Structure formats: C-alpha cells, structure tokens
PDB file of N, CA and C in Angstrom:
ATOM      1  N   MET A   1      13.049   9.472   2.475  1.00  0.00           N
ATOM      2  CA  MET A   1      11.748   9.272   3.280  1.00  0.00           C
ATOM      3  C   MET A   1      11.658   7.720   3.500  1.00  0.00           C
ATOM      4  N   LYS A   2      11.163   7.392   4.677  1.00  0.00           N
ATOM      5  CA  LYS A   2      11.067   6.020   5.022  1.00  0.00           C
ATOM      6  C   LYS A   2       9.940   5.377   4.193  1.00  0.00           C
ATOM      7  N   ILE A   3      10.002   4.027   4.107  1.00  0.00           N
ATOM      8  CA  ILE A   3       9.007   3.329   3.241  1.00  0.00           C
ATOM      9  C   ILE A   3       7.473   3.617   3.849  1.00  0.00           C
ATOM     10  N   GLN A   4       7.446   3.597   5.079  1.00  0.00           N
ATOM     11  CA  GLN A   4       5.987   3.803   5.721  1.00  0.00           C
ATOM     12  C   GLN A   4       5.539   5.041   5.355  1.00  0.00           C
ATOM     13  N   GLU A   5       6.324   6.136   5.408  1.00  0.00           N
ATOM     14  CA  GLU A   5       5.893   7.466   5.063  1.00  0.00           C
ATOM     15  C   GLU A   5       5.474   7.605   3.578  1.00  0.00           C
ATOM     16  N   GLU A   6       6.183   6.858   2.798  1.00  0.00           N
ATOM     17  CA  GLU A   6       5.875   6.805   1.343  1.00  0.00           C
ATOM     18  C   GLU A   6       4.578   6.082   1.124  1.00  0.00           C
ATOM     19  N   ILE A   7       4.418   4.962   1.817  1.00  0.00           N
ATOM     20  CA  ILE A   7       3.154   4.137   1.722  1.00  0.00           C
ATOM     21  C   ILE A   7       1.971   5.005   2.134  1.00  0.00           C
ATOM     22  N   LEU A   8       2.146   5.675   3.298  1.00  0.00           N
ATOM     23  CA  LEU A   8       1.014   6.588   3.754  1.00  0.00           C
ATOM     24  C   LEU A   8       0.640   7.636   2.768  1.00  0.00           C
ATOM     25  N   SER A   9       1.657   8.244   2.166  1.00  0.00           N
ATOM     26  CA  SER A   9       1.435   9.274   1.198  1.00  0.00           C
ATOM     27  C   SER A   9       0.751   8.685  -0.043  1.00  0.00           C
ATOM     28  N   LEU A  10       1.223   7.539  -0.520  1.00  0.00           N
ATOM     29  CA  LEU A  10       0.688   6.777  -1.671  1.00  0.00           C
ATOM     30  C   LEU A  10      -0.814   6.402  -1.408  1.00  0.00           C
ATOM     31  N   LEU A  11      -1.028   5.822  -0.274  1.00  0.00           N
ATOM     32  CA  LEU A  11      -2.472   5.452   0.106  1.00  0.00           C
ATOM     33  C   LEU A  11      -3.294   6.608   0.053  1.00  0.00           C
ATOM     34  N   ASP A  12      -2.901   7.766   0.682  1.00  0.00           N
ATOM     35  CA  ASP A  12      -3.642   9.026   0.899  1.00  0.00           C
ATOM     36  C   ASP A  12      -3.964   9.467  -0.517  1.00  0.00           C
ATOM     37  N   ASP A  13      -3.011   9.542  -1.376  1.00  0.00           N
ATOM     38  CA  ASP A  13      -3.142  10.103  -2.794  1.00  0.00           C
ATOM     39  C   ASP A  13      -3.993   9.146  -3.572  1.00  0.00           C
ATOM     40  N   THR A  14      -3.683   7.839  -3.649  1.00  0.00           N
ATOM     41  CA  THR A  14      -4.404   6.887  -4.420  1.00  0.00           C
ATOM     42  C   THR A  14      -5.820   6.699  -4.030  1.00  0.00           C
ATOM     43  N   LEU A  15      -6.123   6.702  -2.863  1.00  0.00           N
ATOM     44  CA  LEU A  15      -7.544   6.518  -2.271  1.00  0.00           C
ATOM     45  C   LEU A  15      -8.293   7.765  -2.088  1.00  0.00           C
ATOM     46  N   SER A  16      -7.669   8.880  -2.330  1.00  0.00           N
ATOM     47  CA  SER A  16      -8.349  10.249  -2.163  1.00  0.00           C
ATOM     48  C   SER A  16      -8.830  10.404  -0.711  1.00  0.00           C
ATOM     49  N   LEU A  17      -7.932  10.193   0.220  1.00  0.00           N
ATOM     50  CA  LEU A  17      -8.271  10.209   1.611  1.00  0.00           C
ATOM     51  C   LEU A  17      -8.217  11.707   2.352  1.00  0.00           C
ATOM     52  N   ASN A  18      -7.726  12.570   1.329  1.00  0.00           N
ATOM     53  CA  ASN A  18      -7.682  13.950   1.838  1.00  0.00           C
ATOM     54  C   ASN A  18      -6.907  14.255   3.122  1.00  0.00           C
ATOM     55  N   GLY A  19      -5.771  13.588   3.245  1.00  0.00           N
ATOM     56  CA  GLY A  19      -4.907  13.798   4.414  1.00  0.00           C
ATOM     57  C   GLY A  19      -5.113  12.903   5.592  1.00  0.00           C
ATOM     58  N   ARG A  20      -6.274  12.155   5.508  1.00  0.00           N
ATOM     59  CA  ARG A  20      -6.618  11.181   6.604  1.00  0.00           C
ATOM     60  C   ARG A  20      -5.656  10.037   6.667  1.00  0.00           C
ATOM     61  N   GLY A  21      -5.086   9.625   5.492  1.00  0.00           N
ATOM     62  CA  GLY A  21      -4.171   8.496   5.442  1.00  0.00           C
ATOM     63  C   GLY A  21      -2.766   8.818   6.094  1.00  0.00           C
ATOM     64  N   LEU A  22      -2.451  10.043   6.127  1.00  0.00           N
ATOM     65  CA  LEU A  22      -1.152  10.476   6.667  1.00  0.00           C
ATOM     66  C   LEU A  22      -1.046  10.235   8.153  1.00  0.00           C
ATOM     67  N   SER A  23      -2.201  10.063   8.821  1.00  0.00           N
ATOM     68  CA  SER A  23      -2.156   9.843  10.263  1.00  0.00           C
ATOM     69  C   SER A  23      -2.291   8.304  10.627  1.00  0.00           C
ATOM     70  N   PHE A  24      -2.289   7.484   9.641  1.00  0.00           N
ATOM     71  CA  PHE A  24      -2.349   6.029   9.865  1.00  0.00           C
ATOM     72  C   PHE A  24      -1.012   5.616  10.473  1.00  0.00           C
ATOM     73  N   ASP A  25      -1.086   4.540  11.326  1.00  0.00           N
ATOM     74  CA  ASP A  25       0.183   3.879  11.807  1.00  0.00           C
ATOM     75  C   ASP A  25       0.240   2.460  11.260  1.00  0.00           C
ATOM     76  N   ALA A  26       1.355   1.759  11.633  1.00  0.00           N
ATOM     77  CA  ALA A  26       1.589   0.404  11.139  1.00  0.00           C
ATOM     78  C   ALA A  26       0.449  -0.569  11.391  1.00  0.00           C
ATOM     79  N   ASP A  27      -0.314  -0.336  12.496  1.00  0.00           N
ATOM     80  CA  ASP A  27      -1.412  -1.195  12.874  1.00  0.00           C
ATOM     81  C   ASP A  27      -2.710  -0.863  12.291  1.00  0.00           C
ATOM     82  N   THR A  28      -2.767   0.177  11.506  1.00  0.00           N
ATOM     83  CA  THR A  28      -4.090   0.606  10.994  1.00  0.00           C
ATOM     84  C   THR A  28      -4.545  -0.416   9.978  1.00  0.00           C
ATOM     85  N   ALA A  29      -5.849  -0.924  10.275  1.00  0.00           N
ATOM     86  CA  ALA A  29      -6.393  -1.950   9.327  1.00  0.00           C
ATOM     87  C   ALA A  29      -6.819  -1.315   8.154  1.00  0.00           C
ATOM     88  N   LEU A  30      -6.593  -2.016   7.013  1.00  0.00           N
ATOM     89  CA  LEU A  30      -6.971  -1.481   5.617  1.00  0.00           C
ATOM     90  C   LEU A  30      -7.982  -2.318   4.987  1.00  0.00           C
ATOM     91  N   LEU A  31      -7.534  -3.326   4.245  1.00  0.00           N
ATOM     92  CA  LEU A  31      -8.471  -4.154   3.472  1.00  0.00           C
ATOM     93  C   LEU A  31      -9.543  -4.766   4.339  1.00  0.00           C
ATOM     94  N   GLY A  32     -10.865  -4.404   4.056  1.00  0.00           N
ATOM     95  CA  GLY A  32     -11.951  -4.914   4.808  1.00  0.00           C
ATOM     96  C   GLY A  32     -12.326  -3.952   5.883  1.00  0.00           C
ATOM     97  N   SER A  33     -11.548  -2.948   6.223  1.00  0.00           N
ATOM     98  CA  SER A  33     -11.862  -1.955   7.241  1.00  0.00           C
ATOM     99  C   SER A  33     -11.910  -0.551   6.669  1.00  0.00           C
ATOM    100  N   LEU A  34     -11.225  -0.327   5.636  1.00  0.00           N
ATOM    101  CA  LEU A  34     -11.133   1.009   4.947  1.00  0.00           C
ATOM    102  C   LEU A  34     -12.078   0.949   3.733  1.00  0.00           C
ATOM    103  N   PRO A  35     -13.172   1.579   3.810  1.00  0.00           N
ATOM    104  CA  PRO A  35     -14.116   1.544   2.678  1.00  0.00           C
ATOM    105  C   PRO A  35     -13.596   1.921   1.370  1.00  0.00           C
ATOM    106  N   GLU A  36     -12.668   2.929   1.370  1.00  0.00           N
ATOM    107  CA  GLU A  36     -12.034   3.330   0.024  1.00  0.00           C
ATOM    108  C   GLU A  36     -11.183   2.290  -0.588  1.00  0.00           C
ATOM    109  N   LEU A  37     -10.754   1.213   0.170  1.00  0.00           N
ATOM    110  CA  LEU A  37      -9.807   0.203  -0.376  1.00  0.00           C
ATOM    111  C   LEU A  37     -10.710  -1.015  -0.694  1.00  0.00           C
ATOM    112  N   ASP A  38     -11.316  -0.956  -1.935  1.00  0.00           N
ATOM    113  CA  ASP A  38     -12.066  -2.104  -2.342  1.00  0.00           C
ATOM    114  C   ASP A  38     -11.150  -2.858  -3.392  1.00  0.00           C
ATOM    115  N   SER A  39     -11.631  -3.826  -4.058  1.00  0.00           N
ATOM    116  CA  SER A  39     -10.877  -4.637  -4.926  1.00  0.00           C
ATOM    117  C   SER A  39     -10.352  -3.842  -6.099  1.00  0.00           C
ATOM    118  N   MET A  40     -11.031  -2.863  -6.576  1.00  0.00           N
ATOM    119  CA  MET A  40     -10.594  -2.070  -7.688  1.00  0.00           C
ATOM    120  C   MET A  40      -9.421  -1.094  -7.168  1.00  0.00           C
ATOM    121  N   ALA A  41      -9.661  -0.598  -6.071  1.00  0.00           N
ATOM    122  CA  ALA A  41      -8.613   0.321  -5.452  1.00  0.00           C
ATOM    123  C   ALA A  41      -7.333  -0.467  -5.110  1.00  0.00           C
ATOM    124  N   VAL A  42      -7.367  -1.721  -4.795  1.00  0.00           N
ATOM    125  CA  VAL A  42      -6.163  -2.486  -4.636  1.00  0.00           C
ATOM    126  C   VAL A  42      -5.369  -2.512  -5.914  1.00  0.00           C
ATOM    127  N   ILE A  43      -5.992  -2.652  -6.979  1.00  0.00           N
ATOM    128  CA  ILE A  43      -5.234  -2.691  -8.254  1.00  0.00           C
ATOM    129  C   ILE A  43      -4.605  -1.271  -8.453  1.00  0.00           C
ATOM    130  N   ALA A  44      -5.251  -0.252  -8.140  1.00  0.00           N
ATOM    131  CA  ALA A  44      -4.726   1.126  -8.207  1.00  0.00           C
ATOM    132  C   ALA A  44      -3.537   1.349  -7.385  1.00  0.00           C
ATOM    133  N   VAL A  45      -3.726   0.786  -6.135  1.00  0.00           N
ATOM    134  CA  VAL A  45      -2.553   0.855  -5.135  1.00  0.00           C
ATOM    135  C   VAL A  45      -1.298   0.082  -5.635  1.00  0.00           C
ATOM    136  N   ILE A  46      -1.605  -1.140  -6.110  1.00  0.00           N
ATOM    137  CA  ILE A  46      -0.459  -1.938  -6.626  1.00  0.00           C
ATOM    138  C   ILE A  46       0.253  -1.185  -7.735  1.00  0.00           C
ATOM    139  N   HIS A  47      -0.510  -0.585  -8.650  1.00  0.00           N
ATOM    140  CA  HIS A  47       0.099   0.145  -9.778  1.00  0.00           C
ATOM    141  C   HIS A  47       0.902   1.380  -9.280  1.00  0.00           C
ATOM    142  N   ALA A  48       0.349   2.039  -8.260  1.00  0.00           N
ATOM    143  CA  ALA A  48       1.058   3.195  -7.667  1.00  0.00           C
ATOM    144  C   ALA A  48       2.408   2.775  -6.960  1.00  0.00           C
ATOM    145  N   ILE A  49       2.292   1.589  -6.379  1.00  0.00           N
ATOM    146  CA  ILE A  49       3.403   1.021  -5.629  1.00  0.00           C
ATOM    147  C   ILE A  49       4.559   0.715  -6.675  1.00  0.00           C
ATOM    148  N   GLU A  50       4.140   0.101  -7.752  1.00  0.00           N
ATOM    149  CA  GLU A  50       5.076  -0.270  -8.793  1.00  0.00           C
ATOM    150  C   GLU A  50       5.775   1.075  -9.402  1.00  0.00           C
ATOM    151  N   GLU A  51       4.992   2.071  -9.649  1.00  0.00           N
ATOM    152  CA  GLU A  51       5.524   3.326 -10.146  1.00  0.00           C
ATOM    153  C   GLU A  51       6.413   4.139  -9.178  1.00  0.00           C
ATOM    154  N   ARG A  52       5.877   4.212  -7.912  1.00  0.00           N
ATOM    155  CA  ARG A  52       6.640   4.940  -6.882  1.00  0.00           C
ATOM    156  C   ARG A  52       8.014   4.368  -6.444  1.00  0.00           C
ATOM    157  N   PHE A  53       7.955   3.005  -6.342  1.00  0.00           N
ATOM    158  CA  PHE A  53       9.121   2.317  -5.866  1.00  0.00           C
ATOM    159  C   PHE A  53       9.904   1.691  -6.954  1.00  0.00           C
ATOM    160  N   GLY A  54       9.498   1.739  -8.178  1.00  0.00           N
ATOM    161  CA  GLY A  54      10.219   1.209  -9.352  1.00  0.00           C
ATOM    162  C   GLY A  54      10.418  -0.297  -9.282  1.00  0.00           C
ATOM    163  N   ILE A  55       9.321  -0.944  -8.805  1.00  0.00           N
ATOM    164  CA  ILE A  55       9.422  -2.441  -8.666  1.00  0.00           C
ATOM    165  C   ILE A  55       8.288  -3.080  -9.430  1.00  0.00           C
ATOM    166  N   ALA A  56       8.368  -4.297  -9.818  1.00  0.00           N
ATOM    167  CA  ALA A  56       7.257  -5.038 -10.412  1.00  0.00           C
ATOM    168  C   ALA A  56       6.676  -5.928  -9.353  1.00  0.00           C
ATOM    169  N   VAL A  57       5.329  -5.902  -9.285  1.00  0.00           N
ATOM    170  CA  VAL A  57       4.650  -6.825  -8.431  1.00  0.00           C
ATOM    171  C   VAL A  57       4.123  -7.999  -9.179  1.00  0.00           C
ATOM    172  N   PRO A  58       4.782  -9.153  -9.028  1.00  0.00           N
ATOM    173  CA  PRO A  58       4.301 -10.307  -9.674  1.00  0.00           C
ATOM    174  C   PRO A  58       2.883 -10.774  -9.232  1.00  0.00           C
ATOM    175  N   ASP A  59       2.066 -11.266 -10.164  1.00  0.00           N
ATOM    176  CA  ASP A  59       0.669 -11.578  -9.847  1.00  0.00           C
ATOM    177  C   ASP A  59       0.692 -12.652  -8.690  1.00  0.00           C
ATOM    178  N   ASP A  60       1.559 -13.548  -8.656  1.00  0.00           N
ATOM    179  CA  ASP A  60       1.553 -14.595  -7.604  1.00  0.00           C
ATOM    180  C   ASP A  60       2.026 -14.064  -6.277  1.00  0.00           C
ATOM    181  N   GLU A  61       2.403 -12.844  -6.225  1.00  0.00           N
ATOM    182  CA  GLU A  61       2.789 -12.209  -4.896  1.00  0.00           C
ATOM    183  C   GLU A  61       1.615 -11.415  -4.312  1.00  0.00           C
ATOM    184  N   ILE A  62       0.576 -11.198  -5.006  1.00  0.00           N
ATOM    185  CA  ILE A  62      -0.538 -10.470  -4.573  1.00  0.00           C
ATOM    186  C   ILE A  62      -1.475 -11.317  -3.822  1.00  0.00           C
ATOM    187  N   ASP A  63      -1.739 -10.859  -2.500  1.00  0.00           N
ATOM    188  CA  ASP A  63      -2.460 -11.637  -1.573  1.00  0.00           C
ATOM    189  C   ASP A  63      -3.166 -10.586  -0.655  1.00  0.00           C
ATOM    190  N   GLY A  64      -4.382 -10.925  -0.341  1.00  0.00           N
ATOM    191  CA  GLY A  64      -5.209 -10.064   0.541  1.00  0.00           C
ATOM    192  C   GLY A  64      -4.405  -9.659   1.854  1.00  0.00           C
ATOM    193  N   SER A  65      -3.694 -10.609   2.380  1.00  0.00           N
ATOM    194  CA  SER A  65      -2.971 -10.480   3.667  1.00  0.00           C
ATOM    195  C   SER A  65      -1.848  -9.383   3.494  1.00  0.00           C
ATOM    196  N   SER A  66      -1.393  -9.116   2.358  1.00  0.00           N
ATOM    197  CA  SER A  66      -0.425  -8.137   2.135  1.00  0.00           C
ATOM    198  C   SER A  66      -0.964  -6.635   2.307  1.00  0.00           C
ATOM    199  N   PHE A  67      -2.289  -6.596   2.246  1.00  0.00           N
ATOM    200  CA  PHE A  67      -2.954  -5.292   2.346  1.00  0.00           C
ATOM    201  C   PHE A  67      -3.832  -5.200   3.589  1.00  0.00           C
ATOM    202  N   ALA A  68      -3.540  -6.076   4.553  1.00  0.00           N
ATOM    203  CA  ALA A  68      -4.398  -6.167   5.817  1.00  0.00           C
ATOM    204  C   ALA A  68      -4.155  -4.845   6.601  1.00  0.00           C
ATOM    205  N   THR A  69      -2.960  -4.464   6.814  1.00  0.00           N
ATOM    206  CA  THR A  69      -2.677  -3.256   7.592  1.00  0.00           C
ATOM    207  C   THR A  69      -1.645  -2.433   6.923  1.00  0.00           C
ATOM    208  N   VAL A  70      -1.365  -1.323   7.415  1.00  0.00           N
ATOM    209  CA  VAL A  70      -0.269  -0.446   6.825  1.00  0.00           C
ATOM    210  C   VAL A  70       1.052  -1.235   6.900  1.00  0.00           C
ATOM    211  N   GLY A  71       1.232  -1.847   8.062  1.00  0.00           N
ATOM    212  CA  GLY A  71       2.506  -2.558   8.334  1.00  0.00           C
ATOM    213  C   GLY A  71       2.729  -3.708   7.341  1.00  0.00           C
ATOM    214  N   THR A  72       1.656  -4.396   6.982  1.00  0.00           N
ATOM    215  CA  THR A  72       1.801  -5.512   6.043  1.00  0.00           C
ATOM    216  C   THR A  72       2.135  -4.977   4.674  1.00  0.00           C
ATOM    217  N   VAL A  73       1.622  -3.756   4.299  1.00  0.00           N
ATOM    218  CA  VAL A  73       1.948  -3.245   3.046  1.00  0.00           C
ATOM    219  C   VAL A  73       3.427  -2.854   2.977  1.00  0.00           C
ATOM    220  N   VAL A  74       3.852  -2.248   4.073  1.00  0.00           N
ATOM    221  CA  VAL A  74       5.291  -1.879   4.168  1.00  0.00           C
ATOM    222  C   VAL A  74       6.167  -3.067   4.104  1.00  0.00           C
ATOM    223  N   GLU A  75       5.830  -4.220   4.788  1.00  0.00           N
ATOM    224  CA  GLU A  75       6.578  -5.422   4.630  1.00  0.00           C
ATOM    225  C   GLU A  75       6.556  -5.958   3.209  1.00  0.00           C
ATOM    226  N   PHE A  76       5.439  -5.892   2.562  1.00  0.00           N
ATOM    227  CA  PHE A  76       5.263  -6.359   1.208  1.00  0.00           C
ATOM    228  C   PHE A  76       6.193  -5.570   0.256  1.00  0.00           C
ATOM    229  N   VAL A  77       6.210  -4.243   0.422  1.00  0.00           N
ATOM    230  CA  VAL A  77       6.990  -3.324  -0.491  1.00  0.00           C
ATOM    231  C   VAL A  77       8.493  -3.604  -0.206  1.00  0.00           C
ATOM    232  N   SER A  78       8.823  -3.660   1.151  1.00  0.00           N
ATOM    233  CA  SER A  78      10.215  -3.853   1.470  1.00  0.00           C
ATOM    234  C   SER A  78      10.785  -5.169   0.943  1.00  0.00           C
ATOM    235  N   ARG A  79      10.004  -6.195   0.964  1.00  0.00           N
ATOM    236  CA  ARG A  79      10.464  -7.559   0.494  1.00  0.00           C
ATOM    237  C   ARG A  79      10.626  -7.410  -0.986  1.00  0.00           C
ATOM    238  N   LEU A  80       9.695  -6.865  -1.687  1.00  0.00           N
ATOM    239  CA  LEU A  80       9.841  -6.806  -3.153  1.00  0.00           C
ATOM    240  C   LEU A  80      10.888  -5.847  -3.666  1.00  0.00           C
ATOM    241  N   SER A  81      11.191  -4.763  -2.810  1.00  0.00           N
ATOM    242  CA  SER A  81      12.245  -3.899  -3.152  1.00  0.00           C
ATOM    243  C   SER A  81      13.596  -4.434  -2.977  1.00  0.00           C
ATOM    244  N   ALA A  82      13.722  -5.440  -2.061  1.00  0.00           N
ATOM    245  CA  ALA A  82      15.003  -6.045  -1.760  1.00  0.00           C
ATOM    246  C   ALA A  82      15.447  -7.085  -2.843  1.00  0.00           C
ATOM    247  N   ARG A  83      14.661  -7.292  -3.740  1.00  0.00           N
ATOM    248  CA  ARG A  83      14.970  -8.331  -4.834  1.00  0.00           C
ATOM    249  C   ARG A  83      15.897  -7.716  -5.840  1.00  0.00           C
TER     250      ARG A  83
END
C-alpha cells in the first residue's frame, strides 16, 4: 500500500472520521482546518505513525507545518522512513 493510502487510513482511524478521511487527497488541509485534529490528536497521530511505519519521530522533527496537509504528512513520513 502506498504511504498516502496508509496515512489516510491512519488519520481516519486515529481521528475517528468514520470513512471521511479515506476521501482526502494530498491537498486536503488538516491542522487548523480539520476540527478533529487538535493538539492532543496530533500526539495520537504521531504515535500511530510511529507504530504503523516502525519509525521514531524525534521531538525536534515535530512541526506544525508537517501536519498542514495530507501531502505534508506523507512527505514527513517518507523522509523519516528513509533514515
């Protein structure tokens, strides 16, 4: 499964979007636009990313811009996975 599809599934599950997240695309705005993605939910999403992709997300890598859109989350995970 492609990373974006995994991210959409992860967001849908973690944020309890009931399938709504599966229709998002790379340009879908998240942080600040999706009410379900508040500061506490970002922590849950980061934890889910770590578990699903088997990566560690260093604290200094966490930045609001990484969660701006689906595409920026995909880039974030891709970059960390390549390490």
